[in-house]
mmCIF file of C-alpha atoms in Angstrom:
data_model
loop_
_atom_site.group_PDB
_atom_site.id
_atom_site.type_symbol
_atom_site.label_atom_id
_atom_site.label_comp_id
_atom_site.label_asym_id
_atom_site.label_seq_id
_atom_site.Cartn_x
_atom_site.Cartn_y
_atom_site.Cartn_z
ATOM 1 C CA UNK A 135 0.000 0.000 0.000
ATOM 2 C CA UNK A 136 1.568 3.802 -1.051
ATOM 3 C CA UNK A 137 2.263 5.712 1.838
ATOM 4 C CA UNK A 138 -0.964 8.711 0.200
ATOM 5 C CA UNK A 139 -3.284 5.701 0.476
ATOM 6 C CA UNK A 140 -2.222 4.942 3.763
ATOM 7 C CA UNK A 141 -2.558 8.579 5.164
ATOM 8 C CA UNK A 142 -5.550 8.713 3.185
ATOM 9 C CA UNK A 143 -7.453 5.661 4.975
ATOM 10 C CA UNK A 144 -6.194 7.165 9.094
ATOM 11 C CA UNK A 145 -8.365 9.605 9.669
ATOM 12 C CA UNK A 146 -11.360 7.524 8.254
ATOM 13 C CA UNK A 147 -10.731 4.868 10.452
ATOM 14 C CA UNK A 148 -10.188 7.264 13.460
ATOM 15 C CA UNK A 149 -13.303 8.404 12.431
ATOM 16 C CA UNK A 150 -15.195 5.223 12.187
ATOM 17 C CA UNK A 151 -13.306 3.887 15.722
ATOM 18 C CA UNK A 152 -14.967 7.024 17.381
ATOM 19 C CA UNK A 153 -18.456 6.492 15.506
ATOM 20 C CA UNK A 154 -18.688 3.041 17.053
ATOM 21 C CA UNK A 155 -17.290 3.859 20.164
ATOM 22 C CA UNK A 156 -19.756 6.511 20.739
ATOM 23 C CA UNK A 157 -22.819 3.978 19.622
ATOM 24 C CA UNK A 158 -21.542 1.094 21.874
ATOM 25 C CA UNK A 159 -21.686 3.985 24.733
ATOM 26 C CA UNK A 160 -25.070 5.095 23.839
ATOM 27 C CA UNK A 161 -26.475 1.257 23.502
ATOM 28 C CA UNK A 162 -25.101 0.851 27.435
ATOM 29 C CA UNK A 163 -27.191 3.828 28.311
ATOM 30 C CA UNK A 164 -30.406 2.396 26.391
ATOM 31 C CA UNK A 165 -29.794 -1.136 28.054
ATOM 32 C CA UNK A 166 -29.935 -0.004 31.763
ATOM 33 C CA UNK A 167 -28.499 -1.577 34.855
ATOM 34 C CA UNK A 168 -26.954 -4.921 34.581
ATOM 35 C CA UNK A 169 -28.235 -5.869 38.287
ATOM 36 C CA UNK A 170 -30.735 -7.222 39.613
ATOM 37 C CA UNK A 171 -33.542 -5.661 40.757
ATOM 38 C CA UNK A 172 -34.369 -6.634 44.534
ATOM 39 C CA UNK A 173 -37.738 -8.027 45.242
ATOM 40 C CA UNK A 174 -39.001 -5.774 47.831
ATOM 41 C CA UNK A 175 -42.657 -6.334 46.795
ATOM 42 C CA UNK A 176 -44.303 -9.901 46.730
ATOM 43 C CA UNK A 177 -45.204 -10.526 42.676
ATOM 44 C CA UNK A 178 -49.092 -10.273 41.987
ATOM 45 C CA UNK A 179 -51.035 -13.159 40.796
ATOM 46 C CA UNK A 180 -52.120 -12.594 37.223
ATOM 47 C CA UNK A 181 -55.362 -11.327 36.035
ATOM 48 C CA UNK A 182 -56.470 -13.997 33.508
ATOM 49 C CA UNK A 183 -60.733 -12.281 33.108
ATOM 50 C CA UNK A 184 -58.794 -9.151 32.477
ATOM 51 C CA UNK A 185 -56.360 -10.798 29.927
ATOM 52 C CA UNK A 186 -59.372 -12.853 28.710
ATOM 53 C CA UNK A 187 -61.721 -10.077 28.126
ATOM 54 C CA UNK A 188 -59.177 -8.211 25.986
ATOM 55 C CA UNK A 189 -57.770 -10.730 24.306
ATOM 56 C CA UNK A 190 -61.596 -11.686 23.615
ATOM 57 C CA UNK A 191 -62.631 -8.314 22.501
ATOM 58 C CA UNK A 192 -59.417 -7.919 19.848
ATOM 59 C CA UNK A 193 -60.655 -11.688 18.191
ATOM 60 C CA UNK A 194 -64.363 -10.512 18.351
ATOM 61 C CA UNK A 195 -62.793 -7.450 16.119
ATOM 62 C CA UNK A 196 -59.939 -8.965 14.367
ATOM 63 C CA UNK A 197 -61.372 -12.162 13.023
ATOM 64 C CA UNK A 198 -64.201 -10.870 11.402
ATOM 65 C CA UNK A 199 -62.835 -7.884 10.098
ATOM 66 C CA UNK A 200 -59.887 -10.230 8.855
ATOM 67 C CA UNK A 201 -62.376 -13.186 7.407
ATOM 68 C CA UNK A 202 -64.299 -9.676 5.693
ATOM 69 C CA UNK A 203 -60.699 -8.815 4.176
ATOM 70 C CA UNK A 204 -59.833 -12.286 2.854
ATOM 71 C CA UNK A 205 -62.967 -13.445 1.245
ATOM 72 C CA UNK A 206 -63.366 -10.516 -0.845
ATOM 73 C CA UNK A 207 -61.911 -12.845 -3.776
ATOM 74 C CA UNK A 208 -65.004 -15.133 -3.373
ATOM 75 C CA UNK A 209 -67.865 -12.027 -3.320
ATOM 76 C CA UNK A 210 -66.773 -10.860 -6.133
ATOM 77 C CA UNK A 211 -66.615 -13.681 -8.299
ATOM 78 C CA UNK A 212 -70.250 -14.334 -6.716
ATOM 79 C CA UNK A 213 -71.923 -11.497 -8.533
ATOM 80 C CA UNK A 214 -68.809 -10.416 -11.208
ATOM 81 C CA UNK A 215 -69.871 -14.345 -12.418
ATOM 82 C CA UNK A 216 -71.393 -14.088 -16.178
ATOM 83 C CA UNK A 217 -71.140 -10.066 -15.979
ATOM 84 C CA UNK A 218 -68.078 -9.563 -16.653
ATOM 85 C CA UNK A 219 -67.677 -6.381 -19.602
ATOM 86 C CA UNK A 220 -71.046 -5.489 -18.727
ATOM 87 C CA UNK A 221 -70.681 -2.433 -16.352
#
């Protein structure tokens, strides 16, 4: 490698050492303490009508909306059947 090639790449890689070095000190600050919490509260025992009456309410929504959505295909073959160039 010339030596203009050589100077050329330094202060790129400088660069890119203090890039990463700076991310990799910003993703410790994201990720939080390392420790353990201490349990100073018992844990709760879960709430499974709560969980079941929202998960129940999303599937009373999302299944028919999403059956609605899928079988749109099948409707319109249903009454495009025979017509089709008509309208």
């Amino acid at each position: 490698m010339s030596a203009i090639a050589a100077r050329a790449q330094t202060p790129l890689s400088a660069v890119l050492r203090q890039a990463v070095k700076s991310f990799r000190q910003s993703a410790r600050i994201v990720e939080g303490p390392t420790e353990a919490l201490p349990s100073m509260v018992k844990s709760q025992k879960g709430d499974w009508g709560r969980i079941f009456r929202a998960r129940a309410g999303v599937a009373a929504i999302y299944f028919p909306a999403l059956g609605g959505f899928l079988s749109w295909p099948f409707v319109t073959k249903y009454f495009m059947d025979g017509h089709m160039g008509q309208w």
